[in-house]
Amino acid sequence: MATPTITRPEWSTVIDPVLQKELEQHVLVTNWDKLLGMVDTVYNWGRRSSLWPLGFGLACCAIEMICTASSRFDIARFGAEVFRGSPRQADVMIVSGTVTKTMMPMIARLYDQMPEPKYVISMGACATGGGPFKEGYNVVSGIDKYLPVDVYIPGCPPTPQALLNGLIMLQKKIDGEKLDIPLLGKHGNTPWYRTELDRDIPVPVLGPDLIDLRTVEIAAEKTAQGLLDAREATLTHPPKIAAPQRESATPEPAEPAKPAAKGAKKVKRAEARPSIVWLGNEGLSALAERLNAKFGAETATIIQAGLLIPADKLLVVARYLRDENSIRYDYLASLQSVHYEDCIEVNYQLDSSSKPGSLIELRVRTAEAEGEGEVPSVVGIWRGADFQEREVYDMMGVRFTGHPELARILMWDGFAYYPLRKDYLEPYYEGPSKVFDSRVEEGFGRHFRAEEVNPYGTNMKIPRDFKDWAKLDAAEDTKGLGLLPSGVNVSELDTDQFIISMGPQHPSTHGVFRMNLRVDGETIIGLKPVMGYMHRNHEKIGERNTFLMNFPFTDRLDYLTSMGNNFGYALAVEQLMGDDAKPPERAEFIRVIMAELTRVASHMWSIGFLLNDIGAFFTPALYAIEERELILDLFEWASGSRMMCNYYRFGGVAFDLPPGWLERARGIVNDRLDGKIDELDRYLSGNEIVLDRCKGIGVLTAEQALAFSTAGPVLRASGVPYDIRRVAPYSIYSHFTFDVIKGSAGDVYDRYYVRLLEMRESVKILKQALADIPEGPILPGKKSYQIKVPAGEAYSRVENPKGELGYYVVADGGPTAYRYHVRSPSFINLTALEQMCLGHTIADVVGILGSLDIVLGEVDR
Amino acid sequence: MVINNFAFIGVLLLGAIGFALAPLLVVFLVAPRKKSRSKLDTYECGVLTFGETWVRFRIQYYIFALMFVLFDIETVFLYPWAVGYAGFGVFALVEMIVFLAILFVGLLYAWLKGVLKWA
Amino acid sequence: MLVVIGILIKILVVVGITQGAVAYMILLERKVAAYSQDRIGPNRCGSNLVLPGGFRLNLPFGLLQPIADGAKMILKEDVIPSYVEKPLYILAPAISIIAAMIGFAVIPFGPVGTQAPSGVNFQIAPGVDIGIVYVFAIGSLAVYGVILGGWASNNKYSFLGGLRSSAQLISYEIPLGMSILGMVLLAGSLDLNTIVNYQDGHGLWLTRWLGLPAWGVFVQPIGCLLFIISAFAETNRLPFDLPEAEQELVGGYHTEYSAMKFGMFFLGEYLHVITVSYLTVILFFGGWDAPFLNQIQSDWFSGLLKALVLLVKVGLMVFFMMWVRWTIPRFRYDQLMDLAWKALIPIALVNLVATAAIVELLRSSH
């Protein structure tokens, strides 16, 4: 029997589309799908409006991330200002800065420890793809090699606006998510509900290099095949030059004896002097004669205005220089090493607190072969040599006999190479000097990425004989285990001591710094700083960069003071270039103005964050940042960038000041800054709790401060009036009247107060400079991209806000620096950290670290 | 009537327990669950933790606890005294001053002994 | 029967309102923080919201922020790390919030007793005549949440946080208890209503002479100061937020807590702030007493008005606590302990004796 067919009248199914739309807008028309869709809307709305970031900053971008939370940008508007210290409470990880191999396991673990659903914002060029540091040996070329990234933010660093935009993009992405509810037949894209999916990533291992456990078999196979060695054999290696020899003894024969590798053209030589202000040739030869008379002939040989000391006599000479010499060399300004063809030279820049400005350089030479060099450690004489010697050991493989704790400092124990040796080529090595062929069309016929030429496809280099693949284990902390502070036995009634690792991700370590603390209850009885989590190979990259190209990299050292960093680097190369690069007067004024503005901005930041560290939840910091923002506006106007100004050039500056700049700068300096500094002074300096928390904490006596080679406000707060602007005047600082501020107690409070007063002095200098700035050219000649730098070596010193920033540059007459070393004040100031913290409590450690005012970009370089 | 009032507190307690457990239950029902080895590891700034956390702690804490009990009981004694003070007269004042003085001496003793010194 | 239903409704209303209040206090805190720091604070959440049916909702001040936060927390994975002491780890936030909630039982939210409109009591358990002792007893229970949470997490930061809080909270318990003895002595009762009624009355001759109301803050200024200081410590608010101490201990006792468990600690903390603010106002700021309100009136309108007065005062107190948090830095641990044992407790004792002596003096001079 046929079933009767029901025919509907047409009007019942077809609704006028216009009417339908109208209805949907004003009447709640719903069906099952739409209802299910509304679940998504609610689900997404809650999460998009409450994205709490993990309080976690890696590098320069982190500064901009903090600025995003500051008054001008205020990420709080989006409900995202709740930066959580613990990953357990965070929703989004903002990877803000260069991801280094040393840091990668920590980032992976933190990511894993975040609860689902979790998101990753890759902030800035470095996090996205390695950025300017990509060819570094310790840099992961993009966080997406490991973590699933949701939003990429371009920029170096991205401005706060860009981060806000990134956040909005992430919100949009969340808006598009659909719940997976199989029970209701609803399909979506929320993988965290799918039980079969593994969302967390295995923590990579720091073996001979950073090893991703997901691809370890492939890596092992390729290593056994020796693919990387084969590739390296085809590349041009960087040249090695011979160490400078005594000129009077062998005047010329050295030249013909060596067949000129770089063509017959004689290399122009710079004037031999260790630094612009130094002891002088007469003084040096007198000193050399004295040394030879006292310790036997050949103790001191003058080579290029430095004293060559045989390694076995180093300690006696050093002790003599510190204790008996007419000028007491009690301050080890800098210590670095150069890899020459025939030796590794360790050299020491020494200065005196009693007669500052009489800098001398000692040279000690040792075997060139890898891991064979040995030099006696001078830690017993200048304790400030501690970290610097470890750095030389880490980078060059020179062992320092008698060093109390010779462990790797920037890389990790187990890293297979000594990366600053000339024969070490980075995994992404392409050539000795930029511009690399892969960056131009003609080179290989097409652009390619570094990953494509490295057989591993990632920034990895593993020695061919490495066999222990099976032993690689993420549960071993290769970087920190060797640096556990030792304890003492405790009696039965006392607290058992335990070890806390504070950092690398911690709200108050000012970046990815880590301290292994041994505590008795809350009292610190041992502290070992662990660093290198931000080591992004500045010096190695500096050897590939042409001189001019290196400017933007110096910006990223201490990313709060890019102008000051530029200044020091410009001075170092100008010292080599001599009169060719003498800046005209207007340029000198502009340089000083920028450097002093930088000092104000940096000290503002430092004071604000010191207060934050002792518990004043960001309020002083944000007020200080407001002033900093105004200064950054001036920088941006003049140079085009807020943070990474790249403004100085050899012999001047990049651009003249734009019209109106000076008026605005005068307005800020004359009418505003003084009042704001008074405001900080009024509210902070006398606050009971600030006094309680800062007075008598972290005391460093004048002798200790000198012995530890501390610099800048840290040194001056201990009562040593040592300011490079005065003791070794550079640029036109001798024209200005200003006082060198010094403290007396050397405690946290004095370091704070010295910074505050220094801002006043900077404003004083700024007022004079802004009043007197002349018209005129800003460069000695025409703007040029071809910089010819004569061979020689130079050590420049500038008084950066953090302390003495030194650049040691060895040029061989080629387009790049042969050796390029940065004496970073933040790094060396940390040497004194353990001394300052012992006996204090965990809360004080945070304050003491804040008072040192470190910036990790500069500590680890 | 007083009994009744404590019963109300009991009801409130039940409500509070319900209120405390409800979110946990809801979370248990609706939140995603994903486990991995490193997620369940102890958090310590991104690195692995060294050694034991649950260590023996010094006797100082015990002394503080003792002092606390002492003074808390003192306070409890003081309450009825304060409530009834209006009807007691000078004798109560003198007696309480003596009581407090003894305790105060105890506090001073502890103070001078260095017990109150932290760390 | 009717009374029981009334009480149940009261419980529901009180619980609902306090929970809502707590949620919005967190928003308020964020706004106070923002304005203290020359920022705007949350203002997007709730604005430009498209509802089904095409309605657009535009709420100012980020008014839906707490709801979004709550929704997110419920939908977040609740990680229970494998090394924790599981039962205690789960129990700790619950204790924290339960203790904070039942503390409300004896707190009057408006006029009670003779001043209340007939038939209505702004109090869950009006007959409990040991009000203050009850509040303190329950308040001490909240410590367990923090201590257990810190200990059970098996995390060094949490452990230190828990340790700090155990010492801090028991130390401040004493000055907190002692600071109010003066008021108890003057009012002659532990019942909060009686204390408010006392403040409504005559007070001592000095306050009468100065023309001030007999509020605790005027008749017991030192007691008031001690109480507020100890209250800050008891609620873990800056400058005494050492158990959390974000800059030192990352998150302190709640470092390992995620999602709703963390949220419950948060709620518990703010509930505690409300309780303490109510206590402060009732003990020292005259409760629902206001100069323009006649104490005799006990009609509905004035009853509500008085409840409102109390609410405003509590709001100001809460605001004060937030203001302090975003203004000053934190004490160090040993300084905090010193403050309790070497300053607050002796001062509290002296204050008590002095009050008793003055009362005795005044009585004998009559």
mmCIF file of N, CA and C in Angstrom, chain A residues 129 134 141 145 222 227-228 231 234-235 427-430 437-439 444-460:
data_model
loop_
_atom_site.group_PDB
_atom_site.id
_atom_site.type_symbol
_atom_site.label_atom_id
_atom_site.label_comp_id
_atom_site.label_asym_id
_atom_site.label_seq_id
_atom_site.Cartn_x
_atom_site.Cartn_y
_atom_site.Cartn_z
ATOM 1 N N GLY A 129 62.415 33.513 14.949
ATOM 2 C CA GLY A 129 63.290 32.778 14.050
ATOM 3 C C GLY A 129 64.770 32.899 14.374
ATOM 4 N N LYS A 134 70.661 34.811 15.041
ATOM 5 C CA LYS A 134 70.395 33.471 14.546
ATOM 6 C C LYS A 134 71.650 32.629 14.328
ATOM 7 N N SER A 141 66.901 28.705 16.746
ATOM 8 C CA SER A 141 66.370 29.570 15.690
ATOM 9 C C SER A 141 64.850 29.524 15.673
ATOM 10 N N LYS A 145 60.588 25.786 16.907
ATOM 11 C CA LYS A 145 61.284 24.515 16.743
ATOM 12 C C LYS A 145 60.841 23.536 17.834
ATOM 13 N N LYS A 222 73.175 11.151 11.545
ATOM 14 C CA LYS A 222 73.893 12.152 10.753
ATOM 15 C C LYS A 222 75.257 12.448 11.347
ATOM 16 N N LEU A 227 78.372 14.499 8.394
ATOM 17 C CA LEU A 227 77.905 15.410 7.341
ATOM 18 C C LEU A 227 78.356 16.847 7.580
ATOM 19 N N LEU A 228 78.332 17.259 8.847
ATOM 20 C CA LEU A 228 78.670 18.655 9.124
ATOM 21 C C LEU A 228 80.154 18.902 8.868
ATOM 22 N N ARG A 231 80.714 19.408 5.286
ATOM 23 C CA ARG A 231 80.306 20.724 4.811
ATOM 24 C C ARG A 231 81.321 21.784 5.232
ATOM 25 N N THR A 234 84.331 22.561 3.145
ATOM 26 C CA THR A 234 84.189 23.313 1.897
ATOM 27 C C THR A 234 84.141 24.823 2.116
ATOM 28 N N LEU A 235 84.063 25.262 3.344
ATOM 29 C CA LEU A 235 83.853 26.689 3.605
ATOM 30 C C LEU A 235 85.169 27.408 3.879
ATOM 31 N N PRO A 427 77.449 26.165 14.018
ATOM 32 C CA PRO A 427 76.692 25.236 13.156
ATOM 33 C C PRO A 427 76.144 25.917 11.905
ATOM 34 N N TYR A 428 75.807 27.184 12.033
ATOM 35 C CA TYR A 428 75.256 27.904 10.873
ATOM 36 C C TYR A 428 76.321 28.735 10.161
ATOM 37 N N TYR A 429 77.590 28.393 10.380
ATOM 38 C CA TYR A 429 78.674 29.202 9.808
ATOM 39 C C TYR A 429 78.598 29.218 8.283
ATOM 40 N N GLU A 430 78.787 30.405 7.731
ATOM 41 C CA GLU A 430 78.784 30.494 6.264
ATOM 42 C C GLU A 430 80.057 31.099 5.727
ATOM 43 N N ASP A 437 76.970 34.986 1.848
ATOM 44 C CA ASP A 437 76.527 34.744 0.469
ATOM 45 C C ASP A 437 75.047 34.411 0.376
ATOM 46 N N SER A 438 74.555 33.727 1.423
ATOM 47 C CA SER A 438 73.164 33.281 1.335
ATOM 48 C C SER A 438 72.193 34.442 1.376
ATOM 49 N N ARG A 439 72.683 35.622 1.741
ATOM 50 C CA ARG A 439 71.770 36.746 1.865
ATOM 51 C C ARG A 439 71.653 37.537 0.567
ATOM 52 N N PHE A 444 74.417 32.036 -4.053
ATOM 53 C CA PHE A 444 74.130 30.649 -4.364
ATOM 54 C C PHE A 444 73.009 30.545 -5.398
ATOM 55 N N GLY A 445 72.693 31.681 -5.947
ATOM 56 C CA GLY A 445 71.630 31.661 -6.935
ATOM 57 C C GLY A 445 70.263 31.812 -6.338
ATOM 58 N N ARG A 446 70.139 31.633 -5.052
ATOM 59 C CA ARG A 446 68.843 31.845 -4.411
ATOM 60 C C ARG A 446 69.074 32.112 -2.934
ATOM 61 N N HIS A 447 68.063 32.694 -2.299
ATOM 62 C CA HIS A 447 68.144 32.868 -0.855
ATOM 63 C C HIS A 447 67.922 31.523 -0.211
ATOM 64 N N PHE A 448 68.596 31.285 0.871
ATOM 65 C CA PHE A 448 68.213 30.109 1.619
ATOM 66 C C PHE A 448 68.385 30.363 3.106
ATOM 67 N N ARG A 449 67.766 29.536 3.843
ATOM 68 C CA ARG A 449 67.839 29.681 5.285
ATOM 69 C C ARG A 449 68.967 28.816 5.820
ATOM 70 N N ALA A 450 69.510 29.240 6.948
ATOM 71 C CA ALA A 450 70.645 28.522 7.517
ATOM 72 C C ALA A 450 70.295 27.066 7.790
ATOM 73 N N GLU A 451 69.015 26.820 8.124
ATOM 74 C CA GLU A 451 68.602 25.442 8.421
ATOM 75 C C GLU A 451 68.830 24.520 7.228
ATOM 76 N N GLU A 452 68.738 25.107 6.032
ATOM 77 C CA GLU A 452 68.822 24.258 4.845
ATOM 78 C C GLU A 452 70.229 23.747 4.599
ATOM 79 N N VAL A 453 71.235 24.518 5.009
ATOM 80 C CA VAL A 453 72.601 24.075 4.734
ATOM 81 C C VAL A 453 73.163 23.229 5.864
ATOM 82 N N ASN A 454 72.601 23.381 7.059
ATOM 83 C CA ASN A 454 73.084 22.539 8.151
ATOM 84 C C ASN A 454 72.449 21.168 8.029
ATOM 85 N N PRO A 455 73.263 20.138 8.017
ATOM 86 C CA PRO A 455 72.694 18.804 7.791
ATOM 87 C C PRO A 455 71.660 18.408 8.837
ATOM 88 N N TYR A 456 71.780 18.927 10.046
ATOM 89 C CA TYR A 456 70.801 18.586 11.066
ATOM 90 C C TYR A 456 69.492 19.332 10.864
ATOM 91 N N GLY A 457 69.553 20.376 10.050
ATOM 92 C CA GLY A 457 68.351 21.184 9.859
ATOM 93 C C GLY A 457 68.053 22.069 11.043
ATOM 94 N N THR A 458 68.944 22.092 11.972
ATOM 95 C CA THR A 458 68.746 22.937 13.142
ATOM 96 C C THR A 458 70.120 23.365 13.635
ATOM 97 N N ASN A 459 70.120 24.334 14.530
ATOM 98 C CA ASN A 459 71.376 24.942 14.958
ATOM 99 C C ASN A 459 72.116 23.983 15.887
ATOM 100 N N MET A 460 72.733 22.976 15.281
ATOM 101 C CA MET A 460 73.332 21.946 16.115
ATOM 102 C C MET A 460 74.658 21.505 15.522
#
